[in-house]
Amino acid sequence: MFQVNGMSQTPVYEQIVEQVEIFVAKGIFQSGSRIPSVRSLSVTLSINPNTIQKAYSDLTSRGILTSVPGKGIFISEGALDSVKEKGRRKVAELKSLVTELKIFGVEKKEILEIIDNEYSDEGGKLSDKM
Amino acid sequence: MFQVNGMSQTPVYEQIVEQVEIFVAKGIFQSGSRIPSVRSLSVTLSINPNTIQKAYSDLTSRGILTSVPGKGIFISEGALDSVKEKGRRKVAELKSLVTELKIFGVEKKEILEIIDNEYSDEGGKLSDKM
Amino acid sequence: MFQVNGMSQTPVYEQIVEQVEIFVAKGIFQSGSRIPSVRSLSVTLSINPNTIQKAYSDLTSRGILTSVPGKGIFISEGALDSVKEKGRRKVAELKSLVTELKIFGVEKKEILEIIDNEYSDEGGKLSDKM
Amino acid sequence: MFQVNGMSQTPVYEQIVEQVEIFVAKGIFQSGSRIPSVRSLSVTLSINPNTIQKAYSDLTSRGILTSVPGKGIFISEGALDSVKEKGRRKVAELKSLVTELKIFGVEKKEILEIIDNEYSDEGGKLSDKM
DNA sequence: GTGGTCTAGACCACT
DNA sequence: GTGGTCTAGACCACG
């Protein structure tokens, strides 16, 4: 289910954070679901437990996960909302990125093509980012 | 001409790199133009010379600057092409960002609005990014 | 009678401890009353017997419960006093909490309102805490 | 300036978090101030750098600190607001605590005395909590 | 020098 | 078994 790329620029713990968010956004993880324990995931991914712990803590503090010591970690009640909230912040990223593209001489037409492509078919596997 | 924000998330050396690129893209810096020396710029910006040096080295290795020992540092012949090449790489960034936005539930319509906005008026001063 | 929230931050065994204390404080459990056995309660609450056991041990060691082997578990003679003793310790909590509130800029007036509210009507069902 | 109690129930990293918050609330740390580096503080407190790091990360994610890699960690712009926001959450704690006190038979009069005491003189040194 | 990430291994409280 | 905290030691990018 989870997969991590140790050679990626993005920190391992952040890759995990993003994957949880995506699974929540896609409805694969639903409120109340139990997610892999810190230790079990650290084994299956061959990663130090502390790294998983950091990812889960991050998600917990943002209200996406709820940890119950001794029992496990669960998807929070308002998880889907918290995740969509992150989508709002990514819009700001898009804005500044488009500004740069314009400066570097990328045509508007080319950008629109990309968007049409991503929003029509299955489009995009998050290839580079993950 | 150059300006740097010490509190920004983006490294100082990268801010300088980007500004040189932008000036080239906009035609403010043309092939053969002489740009400020490491030492002079470090004084006017109150920045460690090593930081300027790193920015210039980066630009030199990518064929945007040419250093002529004893004379100064100049904009290279194919600088404009090299800069536009960077624009191409930013397109890849855009692609994965749009993929994420889709997953996080951002509407296509909203994205198109942003692009129209940036590509119509003066749109964007890179303020957020820097 | 007892109810437990598995998703709560506070440990399950502590939730049980508190409920016994509250029932004693409110006079619902009086000295000599027999309370549910470890096994029966573990069944009705669908909880591990060890968890109940820990709660009862805690209460026994503090003189609130008395276990009579072969007969059951009962509310002790001085249970009400022991419970009120716990109230005294909570007063210390209050003191440091108020100190913090002052530091964090909460107005005295606002605090008094809360207290008036809790001490006038039915006020509070411990909902947040549990 | 900082001081930590290794024997306390509250985690070391949380003690540091609270002290930073208090210094901000009291105006000792002002927006833009640089606070002790992770390493230097870890030395003066004889604590592992990771523990300090965790405390600072926590404060950073809550908008109280701003980290500039390679330069240091600084008090954020809206730090005071973020800190007061925490005060609001402590009010909820107070509410449930008062509810419990009422149940455990603590007189309203006694509570009012404590509050008057804390809000009149210098009152309270956070003794237990820190 | 700075902050940030990661590993390895340990201890604790709770179920 | 679970999550949470802490230590020790390492590496990296940045200034």
Coordinates of C-alpha atoms (C1' of nucleotides) in Angstrom, one line a residue:
Chain A
M1 CA 0.0 0.0 0.0
F2 CA 2.6 2.5 1.0
Q3 CA 5.8 2.9 -0.9
V4 CA 8.7 5.1 -0.3
N5 CA 11.6 6.4 -2.4
G6 CA 14.8 6.9 -0.4
M7 CA 16.5 8.6 -3.3
S8 CA 13.8 11.3 -3.6
Q9 CA 14.4 14.9 -2.7
T10 CA 11.3 15.0 -0.5
P11 CA 11.9 13.6 3.0
V12 CA 10.7 10.1 3.6
Y13 CA 8.4 11.2 6.4
E14 CA 6.8 13.7 4.1
Q15 CA 6.3 11.1 1.4
I16 CA 4.3 9.1 4.0
V17 CA 2.4 12.1 5.1
E18 CA 1.4 12.8 1.5
Q19 CA 0.3 9.3 0.8
V20 CA -1.9 9.2 3.9
E21 CA -3.5 12.5 2.7
I22 CA -4.1 11.1 -0.7
F23 CA -5.6 7.9 0.6
V24 CA -7.9 10.0 2.7
A25 CA -8.8 12.3 -0.2
K26 CA -9.5 9.3 -2.4
G27 CA -11.7 7.7 0.2
I28 CA -9.5 4.7 0.6
F29 CA -8.9 5.7 4.3
Q30 CA -12.2 6.5 6.0
S31 CA -12.9 8.1 9.3
G32 CA -12.4 5.6 12.1
S33 CA -10.2 3.3 10.0
R34 CA -7.2 1.9 11.7
I35 CA -4.0 2.5 9.7
P36 CA -0.7 0.5 9.9
S37 CA 1.0 0.7 13.2
V38 CA 4.3 2.6 13.5
R39 CA 6.3 -0.6 14.0
S40 CA 4.6 -2.7 11.4
L41 CA 4.9 0.0 8.7
S42 CA 8.6 0.5 9.7
V43 CA 9.2 -3.1 9.0
T44 CA 7.4 -3.4 5.7
L45 CA 9.0 -0.2 4.4
S46 CA 12.4 -1.0 6.0
I47 CA 12.4 2.4 7.6
N48 CA 13.2 3.5 11.1
P49 CA 10.2 3.6 13.4
N50 CA 11.0 7.2 14.4
T51 CA 10.5 8.3 10.8
I52 CA 7.1 6.8 10.6
Q53 CA 6.4 8.3 14.0
K54 CA 7.3 11.8 12.8
A55 CA 4.9 11.4 9.8
Y56 CA 2.1 10.2 12.0
S57 CA 2.7 12.9 14.6
D58 CA 2.5 15.5 11.9
L59 CA -0.8 14.2 10.6
T60 CA -2.1 13.9 14.2
S61 CA -1.3 17.5 15.0
R62 CA -3.1 18.6 11.9
G63 CA -6.2 16.7 12.9
I64 CA -6.0 14.0 10.2
L65 CA -5.1 11.2 12.5
T66 CA -6.1 10.4 16.0
S67 CA -3.7 8.3 18.1
V68 CA -4.9 6.1 20.9
P69 CA -1.8 4.9 22.9
G70 CA -1.8 1.2 23.3
K71 CA -4.5 0.6 20.6
G72 CA -3.3 2.2 17.4
I73 CA -3.7 5.2 15.1
F74 CA -6.9 6.0 13.4
I75 CA -8.3 8.3 10.8
S76 CA -9.9 11.3 12.5
E77 CA -13.5 12.4 12.3
G78 CA -12.9 15.5 10.2
A79 CA -10.0 14.1 8.3
L80 CA -11.4 14.7 4.9
D81 CA -11.9 18.3 5.6
S82 CA -8.4 18.8 7.0
V83 CA -7.0 17.2 3.9
K84 CA -9.0 19.4 1.5
E85 CA -7.7 22.3 3.6
K86 CA -4.3 21.4 2.3
G87 CA -5.6 21.5 -1.2
R88 CA -6.4 25.2 -0.6
R89 CA -2.8 25.9 0.3
K90 CA -1.6 24.1 -2.8
V91 CA -3.5 26.6 -4.9
A92 CA -1.2 29.3 -3.7
E93 CA 1.8 27.2 -4.9
L94 CA 0.1 27.0 -8.3
K95 CA -0.3 30.8 -8.5
S96 CA 3.4 31.5 -8.0
L97 CA 4.4 28.7 -10.2
V98 CA 2.2 30.0 -13.1
T99 CA 3.7 33.5 -12.5
E100 CA 7.2 32.0 -13.0
L101 CA 6.2 30.0 -16.1
K102 CA 4.9 33.2 -17.7
I103 CA 8.2 35.0 -16.9
F104 CA 10.2 32.1 -18.3
G105 CA 8.3 32.3 -21.6
V106 CA 6.0 29.4 -21.4
E107 CA 2.9 29.9 -23.5
K108 CA -0.5 30.0 -21.9
K109 CA -1.8 27.5 -24.5
E110 CA 0.7 24.9 -23.3
I111 CA -0.4 25.2 -19.7
L112 CA -4.0 24.8 -20.6
E113 CA -3.2 21.6 -22.5
I114 CA -1.6 20.2 -19.4
I115 CA -4.6 21.0 -17.3
D116 CA -7.0 19.6 -19.8
N117 CA -5.0 16.4 -20.0
E118 CA -4.8 15.9 -16.2
Y119 CA -8.5 16.7 -15.7
S120 CA -9.9 14.6 -18.5
D121 CA -8.4 11.1 -18.5
E122 CA -7.0 9.3 -15.6
G123 CA -4.1 11.6 -16.0
G124 CA -0.9 11.6 -13.9
K125 CA 0.5 9.1 -11.5
L126 CA 2.3 11.6 -9.4
S127 CA 5.4 10.1 -11.0
D128 CA 8.1 12.6 -10.1
K129 CA 6.7 13.7 -6.8
M130 CA 6.7 10.2 -5.3
Chain B
M1 CA 18.7 46.0 -8.6
F2 CA 19.0 42.8 -6.7
Q3 CA 17.2 42.4 -3.5
V4 CA 17.2 39.5 -1.0
N5 CA 14.9 38.5 1.8
G6 CA 16.8 36.9 4.7
M7 CA 13.6 35.6 6.3
S8 CA 12.5 33.8 3.2
Q9 CA 12.2 30.0 3.1
T10 CA 14.1 29.9 -0.2
P11 CA 17.9 30.0 0.2
V12 CA 19.5 33.3 -0.4
Y13 CA 21.8 31.9 -3.1
E14 CA 18.7 30.6 -4.9
Q15 CA 17.0 33.9 -4.7
I16 CA 19.9 35.5 -6.5
V17 CA 20.0 32.7 -9.1
E18 CA 16.3 33.3 -9.8
Q19 CA 16.7 37.0 -10.1
V20 CA 19.5 36.7 -12.6
E21 CA 17.4 34.2 -14.6
I22 CA 14.4 36.6 -14.6
F23 CA 16.5 39.5 -15.7
V24 CA 17.8 37.4 -18.6
A25 CA 14.3 36.2 -19.5
K26 CA 13.0 39.7 -19.5
G27 CA 15.9 41.0 -21.6
I28 CA 17.2 43.3 -18.9
F29 CA 20.4 41.3 -18.9
Q30 CA 21.6 40.7 -22.4
S31 CA 24.4 38.5 -23.7
G32 CA 27.7 40.2 -23.0
S33 CA 26.4 42.4 -20.2
R34 CA 28.6 42.7 -17.2
I35 CA 27.0 41.9 -13.8
P36 CA 28.1 43.0 -10.3
S37 CA 31.2 41.3 -9.0
V38 CA 31.0 38.8 -6.1
R39 CA 32.6 41.3 -3.7
S40 CA 30.6 44.3 -4.7
L41 CA 27.3 42.5 -4.6
S42 CA 28.2 41.0 -1.2
V43 CA 28.7 44.5 0.1
T44 CA 25.5 46.1 -1.3
L45 CA 23.4 43.2 -0.2
S46 CA 25.2 42.7 3.2
I47 CA 25.6 39.1 2.4
N48 CA 28.4 36.6 2.9
P49 CA 30.5 36.5 -0.3
N50 CA 30.4 32.7 -0.2
T51 CA 26.6 32.9 -0.8
I52 CA 27.1 35.1 -3.9
Q53 CA 29.8 32.9 -5.1
K54 CA 27.6 29.8 -4.9
A55 CA 24.9 31.5 -6.9
Y56 CA 27.3 32.6 -9.6
S57 CA 28.9 29.2 -9.8
D58 CA 25.5 27.6 -10.2
L59 CA 24.7 30.0 -13.1
T60 CA 28.1 29.5 -14.6
S61 CA 27.8 25.7 -14.6
R62 CA 24.5 26.0 -16.4
G63 CA 25.9 28.2 -19.1
I64 CA 24.1 31.4 -18.1
L65 CA 27.2 33.3 -16.8
T66 CA 30.7 33.3 -18.1
S67 CA 33.5 34.4 -15.8
V68 CA 36.5 36.1 -17.4
P69 CA 39.3 36.2 -14.8
G70 CA 40.6 39.7 -14.2
K71 CA 37.8 41.3 -16.1
G72 CA 34.5 40.3 -14.4
I73 CA 31.5 38.1 -14.9
F74 CA 29.3 38.4 -18.0
I75 CA 26.0 37.0 -19.4
S76 CA 26.8 34.1 -21.7
E77 CA 26.1 33.9 -25.4
G78 CA 23.3 31.3 -25.1
A79 CA 22.0 32.6 -21.8
L80 CA 18.4 33.2 -23.0
D81 CA 18.2 29.6 -24.2
S82 CA 19.5 28.2 -21.0
V83 CA 17.0 30.2 -19.0
K84 CA 14.1 29.1 -21.2
E85 CA 15.3 25.5 -20.7
K86 CA 14.6 26.0 -17.0
G87 CA 11.1 27.0 -17.9
R88 CA 10.6 23.6 -19.6
R89 CA 11.6 21.9 -16.3
K90 CA 9.1 24.0 -14.4
V91 CA 6.4 22.6 -16.7
A92 CA 7.0 19.2 -15.2
E93 CA 6.5 20.7 -11.8
L94 CA 3.2 22.1 -13.0
K95 CA 2.1 18.8 -14.2
S96 CA 2.6 17.0 -10.9
L97 CA 1.1 19.9 -9.0
V98 CA -2.1 19.8 -11.1
T99 CA -2.3 16.1 -10.5
E100 CA -2.2 16.7 -6.8
L101 CA -4.7 19.5 -6.9
K102 CA -7.1 17.2 -8.7
I103 CA -6.7 14.6 -6.0
F104 CA -7.2 17.1 -3.2
G105 CA -10.5 18.0 -4.7
V106 CA -9.7 21.4 -6.3
E107 CA -12.0 22.2 -9.2
K108 CA -10.7 22.6 -12.7
K109 CA -12.6 25.8 -13.1
E110 CA -10.8 27.3 -10.1
I111 CA -7.4 26.5 -11.7
L112 CA -8.4 28.0 -15.0
E113 CA -9.4 31.2 -13.3
I114 CA -5.9 31.5 -11.7
I115 CA -4.2 31.0 -15.0
D116 CA -6.4 33.5 -16.8
N117 CA -5.7 36.0 -14.1
E118 CA -1.9 35.6 -14.2
Y119 CA -1.8 35.7 -18.0
S120 CA -4.0 38.7 -18.6
D121 CA -2.9 41.6 -16.4
E122 CA 0.5 42.3 -15.0
G123 CA -0.2 39.3 -12.7
G124 CA 2.1 38.3 -10.0
K125 CA 5.3 39.8 -8.7
L126 CA 6.7 36.5 -7.4
S127 CA 5.9 38.1 -4.0
D128 CA 4.9 34.9 -2.3
K129 CA 7.7 32.8 -3.6
M130 CA 10.4 35.2 -2.4
Chain C
M1 CA -24.2 2.4 34.0
F2 CA -20.5 2.5 33.0
Q3 CA -19.6 3.7 29.6
V4 CA -16.2 3.9 27.9
N5 CA -15.0 5.8 24.9
G6 CA -12.3 3.8 23.1
M7 CA -11.3 6.9 20.9
S8 CA -10.7 9.1 23.9
Q9 CA -7.3 10.5 24.8
T10 CA -7.7 9.4 28.4
P11 CA -6.8 5.8 29.0
V12 CA -9.7 3.4 29.4
Y13 CA -8.8 2.3 32.8
E14 CA -8.7 5.9 34.0
Q15 CA -12.2 6.5 32.5
I16 CA -13.5 3.7 34.7
V17 CA -11.6 5.0 37.8
E18 CA -13.2 8.4 37.3
Q19 CA -16.7 7.1 36.9
V20 CA -16.5 5.1 40.1
E21 CA -15.2 8.2 41.9
I22 CA -18.0 10.3 40.4
F23 CA -20.6 7.8 41.4
V24 CA -19.2 7.7 44.9
A25 CA -19.1 11.5 45.1
K26 CA -22.7 11.8 43.9
G27 CA -23.8 9.2 46.4
I28 CA -24.9 6.7 43.7
F29 CA -22.4 4.3 45.1
Q30 CA -22.6 4.1 48.9
S31 CA -20.3 2.4 51.4
G32 CA -20.9 -1.4 51.3
S33 CA -22.5 -1.3 47.8
R34 CA -21.3 -4.2 45.6
I35 CA -20.0 -3.2 42.2
P36 CA -19.8 -5.2 39.0
S37 CA -17.1 -7.9 38.9
V38 CA -14.1 -7.6 36.7
R39 CA -15.3 -10.3 34.4
S40 CA -18.9 -9.2 34.1
L41 CA -17.9 -5.6 33.5
S42 CA -15.3 -6.7 30.9
V43 CA -18.1 -8.4 29.0
T44 CA -20.7 -5.6 29.1
L45 CA -18.1 -3.1 28.1
S46 CA -16.3 -5.4 25.6
I47 CA -13.0 -4.5 27.2
N48 CA -10.0 -6.5 28.2
P49 CA -10.3 -7.8 31.8
N50 CA -6.8 -6.6 32.5
T51 CA -8.0 -3.0 31.9
I52 CA -10.8 -3.4 34.4
Q53 CA -8.5 -5.1 36.8
K54 CA -6.1 -2.2 36.6
A55 CA -8.8 0.3 37.4
Y56 CA -10.1 -1.6 40.3
S57 CA -6.6 -2.2 41.7
D58 CA -6.0 1.5 41.5
L59 CA -9.2 2.3 43.4
T60 CA -8.5 -0.5 46.0
S61 CA -5.0 0.9 46.8
R62 CA -6.5 4.3 47.4
G63 CA -9.0 2.9 49.8
I64 CA -12.1 3.5 47.7
L65 CA -12.8 -0.2 46.9
T66 CA -12.5 -3.3 49.1
S67 CA -12.2 -6.7 47.5
V68 CA -13.6 -9.6 49.4
P69 CA -12.3 -12.8 47.8
G70 CA -15.0 -15.1 46.8
K71 CA -17.7 -12.5 47.4
G72 CA -17.0 -9.6 45.2
I73 CA -15.8 -6.0 45.2
F74 CA -17.4 -3.4 47.4
I75 CA -17.3 0.4 48.1
S76 CA -15.1 0.9 51.2
E77 CA -16.0 2.5 54.4
G78 CA -14.2 5.8 54.0
A79 CA -14.7 5.9 50.2
L80 CA -16.4 9.3 50.2
D81 CA -13.5 10.8 52.1
S82 CA -10.9 9.3 49.8
V83 CA -12.8 10.7 46.8
K84 CA -13.0 14.1 48.3
E85 CA -9.3 13.9 48.9
K86 CA -8.9 13.6 45.2
G87 CA -10.9 16.8 44.9
R88 CA -8.2 18.5 47.0
R89 CA -5.5 17.5 44.6
K90 CA -7.5 18.8 41.7
V91 CA -7.5 22.2 43.4
A92 CA -3.8 22.3 42.9
E93 CA -4.3 21.6 39.2
L94 CA -6.7 24.5 39.1
K95 CA -4.2 26.8 40.7
S96 CA -1.5 26.2 38.1
L97 CA -4.0 26.3 35.3
V98 CA -5.3 29.7 36.4
T99 CA -1.7 30.9 36.6
E100 CA -1.2 29.9 33.0
L101 CA -4.4 31.5 31.9
K102 CA -3.3 34.7 33.4
I103 CA 0.0 34.5 31.5
F104 CA -1.7 33.7 28.2
G105 CA -3.8 36.8 28.5
V106 CA -7.1 35.5 29.5
E107 CA -9.2 38.0 31.4
K108 CA -10.2 37.3 35.0
K109 CA -13.8 38.3 34.1
E110 CA -14.0 35.5 31.6
I111 CA -12.9 32.9 34.1
L112 CA -15.5 34.1 36.7
E113 CA -18.2 33.7 34.0
I114 CA -17.2 30.1 33.4
I115 CA -17.3 29.3 37.1
D116 CA -20.7 31.0 37.6
N117 CA -22.0 29.1 34.7
E118 CA -20.8 25.7 36.0
Y119 CA -21.9 26.3 39.6
S120 CA -25.4 27.6 38.8
D121 CA -27.3 25.4 36.4
E122 CA -26.7 21.7 35.8
G123 CA -23.5 22.8 34.1
G124 CA -21.2 20.3 32.4
K125 CA -21.4 16.7 31.7
L126 CA -17.7 16.1 31.6
S127 CA -18.3 15.7 27.9
D128 CA -15.0 17.3 26.8
K129 CA -12.9 15.4 29.3
M130 CA -14.2 12.0 28.4
Chain D
M1 CA 16.8 31.5 30.8
F2 CA 15.4 28.1 30.0
Q3 CA 15.2 25.5 32.6
V4 CA 14.1 21.9 32.4
N5 CA 13.0 19.3 34.9
G6 CA 13.9 15.8 33.8
M7 CA 11.8 14.3 36.6
S8 CA 8.6 16.0 35.6
Q9 CA 5.7 14.2 34.2
T10 CA 5.4 16.6 31.3
P11 CA 7.8 15.7 28.5
V12 CA 11.0 17.7 28.3
Y13 CA 10.2 19.0 24.8
E14 CA 6.8 20.2 26.0
Q15 CA 8.4 22.1 28.9
I16 CA 10.5 23.9 26.4
V17 CA 7.5 24.6 24.2
E18 CA 5.6 26.1 27.1
Q19 CA 8.5 28.3 28.2
V20 CA 8.9 29.8 24.7
E21 CA 5.2 30.5 24.7
I22 CA 5.4 32.1 28.1
F23 CA 8.3 34.3 27.1
V24 CA 6.4 35.3 24.0
A25 CA 3.2 36.0 26.0
K26 CA 5.2 38.1 28.5
G27 CA 6.9 40.1 25.8
I28 CA 10.4 38.8 26.6
F29 CA 10.6 37.2 23.2
Q30 CA 9.4 39.7 20.5
S31 CA 8.7 39.2 16.8
G32 CA 12.0 38.9 14.9
S33 CA 14.1 38.0 17.9
R34 CA 16.5 35.2 17.5
I35 CA 16.2 32.5 20.1
P36 CA 18.9 30.1 21.2
S37 CA 20.1 27.7 18.5
V38 CA 19.2 24.0 18.7
R39 CA 22.7 23.0 19.5
S40 CA 23.6 25.7 22.0
L41 CA 20.4 25.2 24.0
S42 CA 21.1 21.4 23.9
V43 CA 24.4 22.1 25.5
T44 CA 23.3 24.5 28.2
L45 CA 20.4 22.3 29.2
S46 CA 22.4 19.1 28.8
I47 CA 19.7 17.7 26.6
N48 CA 19.8 15.9 23.3
P49 CA 19.6 18.2 20.3
N50 CA 16.7 16.2 18.9
T51 CA 14.6 17.0 21.9
I52 CA 15.1 20.7 21.3
Q53 CA 14.5 20.2 17.7
K54 CA 11.2 18.6 18.4
A55 CA 10.1 21.5 20.6
Y56 CA 11.1 24.1 18.0
S57 CA 9.5 22.1 15.2
D58 CA 6.3 22.1 17.1
L59 CA 6.4 25.8 17.7
T60 CA 7.3 26.4 14.0
S61 CA 4.3 24.3 12.7
R62 CA 2.1 26.4 14.9
G63 CA 3.4 29.6 13.5
I64 CA 5.1 30.8 16.7
L65 CA 8.7 30.3 15.4
T66 CA 10.2 30.8 11.9
S67 CA 13.2 28.7 11.1
V68 CA 15.8 29.9 8.6
P69 CA 18.1 27.0 7.8
G70 CA 21.7 28.1 8.2
K71 CA 20.8 31.3 10.0
G72 CA 18.8 30.4 13.1
I73 CA 15.3 30.3 14.5
F74 CA 13.3 33.4 15.1
I75 CA 10.1 34.6 16.7
S76 CA 7.4 34.8 14.0
E77 CA 5.4 37.8 13.0
G78 CA 2.1 36.8 14.5
A79 CA 3.6 34.9 17.3
L80 CA 1.8 36.7 20.1
D81 CA -1.6 35.9 18.4
S82 CA -0.7 32.3 18.0
V83 CA 0.2 32.1 21.7
K84 CA -3.0 33.7 22.8
E85 CA -4.8 31.3 20.7
K86 CA -3.5 28.6 22.9
G87 CA -4.9 30.5 25.9
R88 CA -8.3 30.1 24.3
R89 CA -7.9 26.3 24.3
K90 CA -6.9 26.3 27.9
V91 CA -10.2 27.9 28.8
A92 CA -11.9 24.6 27.7
E93 CA -9.6 22.8 30.1
L94 CA -10.7 25.1 32.8
K95 CA -14.3 24.4 32.1
S96 CA -14.1 20.7 32.4
L97 CA -11.8 21.0 35.5
V98 CA -14.4 23.2 37.3
T99 CA -17.1 20.7 36.4
E100 CA -15.1 18.0 38.1
L101 CA -14.3 20.1 41.1
K102 CA -18.0 20.7 41.6
I103 CA -18.7 16.9 41.4
F104 CA -15.9 16.2 43.9
G105 CA -17.5 18.6 46.4
V106 CA -15.2 21.6 46.2
E107 CA -17.0 24.8 47.2
K108 CA -17.4 27.6 44.8
K109 CA -16.1 30.0 47.4
E110 CA -12.8 28.2 47.6
I111 CA -12.4 28.4 43.8
L112 CA -13.0 32.1 43.8
E113 CA -10.4 32.6 46.4
I114 CA -7.8 30.9 44.3
I115 CA -8.6 33.0 41.3
D116 CA -8.6 36.2 43.3
N117 CA -5.2 35.2 44.7
E118 CA -3.7 34.5 41.3
Y119 CA -5.1 37.6 39.7
S120 CA -4.2 40.1 42.4
D121 CA -0.6 39.7 43.6
E122 CA 2.3 38.2 41.6
G123 CA 0.6 34.9 42.3
G124 CA 1.9 31.6 41.2
K125 CA 5.2 30.6 39.8
L126 CA 3.9 27.7 37.8
S127 CA 5.5 25.7 40.5
D128 CA 4.1 22.2 39.9
K129 CA 3.8 22.5 36.2
M130 CA 7.4 23.3 35.5
Chain E
dG1 C1' 28.3 27.9 12.7
dT2 C1' 23.0 26.9 11.5
dG3 C1' 18.5 23.9 11.0
dG4 C1' 16.6 19.4 9.1
dT5 C1' 16.5 14.5 8.4
dC6 C1' 17.4 9.8 9.4
dT7 C1' 19.1 5.6 11.9
dA8 C1' 19.6 2.6 16.0
dG9 C1' 18.5 1.4 20.2
dA10 C1' 16.3 2.1 24.6
dC11 C1' 12.5 2.9 28.1
dC12 C1' 7.7 4.0 29.5
dA13 C1' 2.6 3.6 29.9
dC14 C1' -1.4 1.4 28.1
dT15 C1' -4.2 -2.7 26.1
Chain F
dG1 C1' 1.2 -5.8 20.9
dT2 C1' 0.5 -0.3 20.7
dG3 C1' 2.1 4.9 20.6
dG4 C1' 5.3 8.4 22.8
dT5 C1' 9.6 10.1 24.5
dC6 C1' 14.5 10.4 24.7
dT7 C1' 19.5 9.6 23.7
dA8 C1' 23.5 9.1 20.7
dG9 C1' 25.5 9.7 16.6
dA10 C1' 25.5 10.6 11.7
dC11 C1' 24.9 13.2 7.2
dC12 C1' 23.2 17.1 4.4
dA13 C1' 22.4 21.9 2.7
dC14 C1' 23.0 26.6 3.8
dG15 C1' 25.7 30.9 5.4

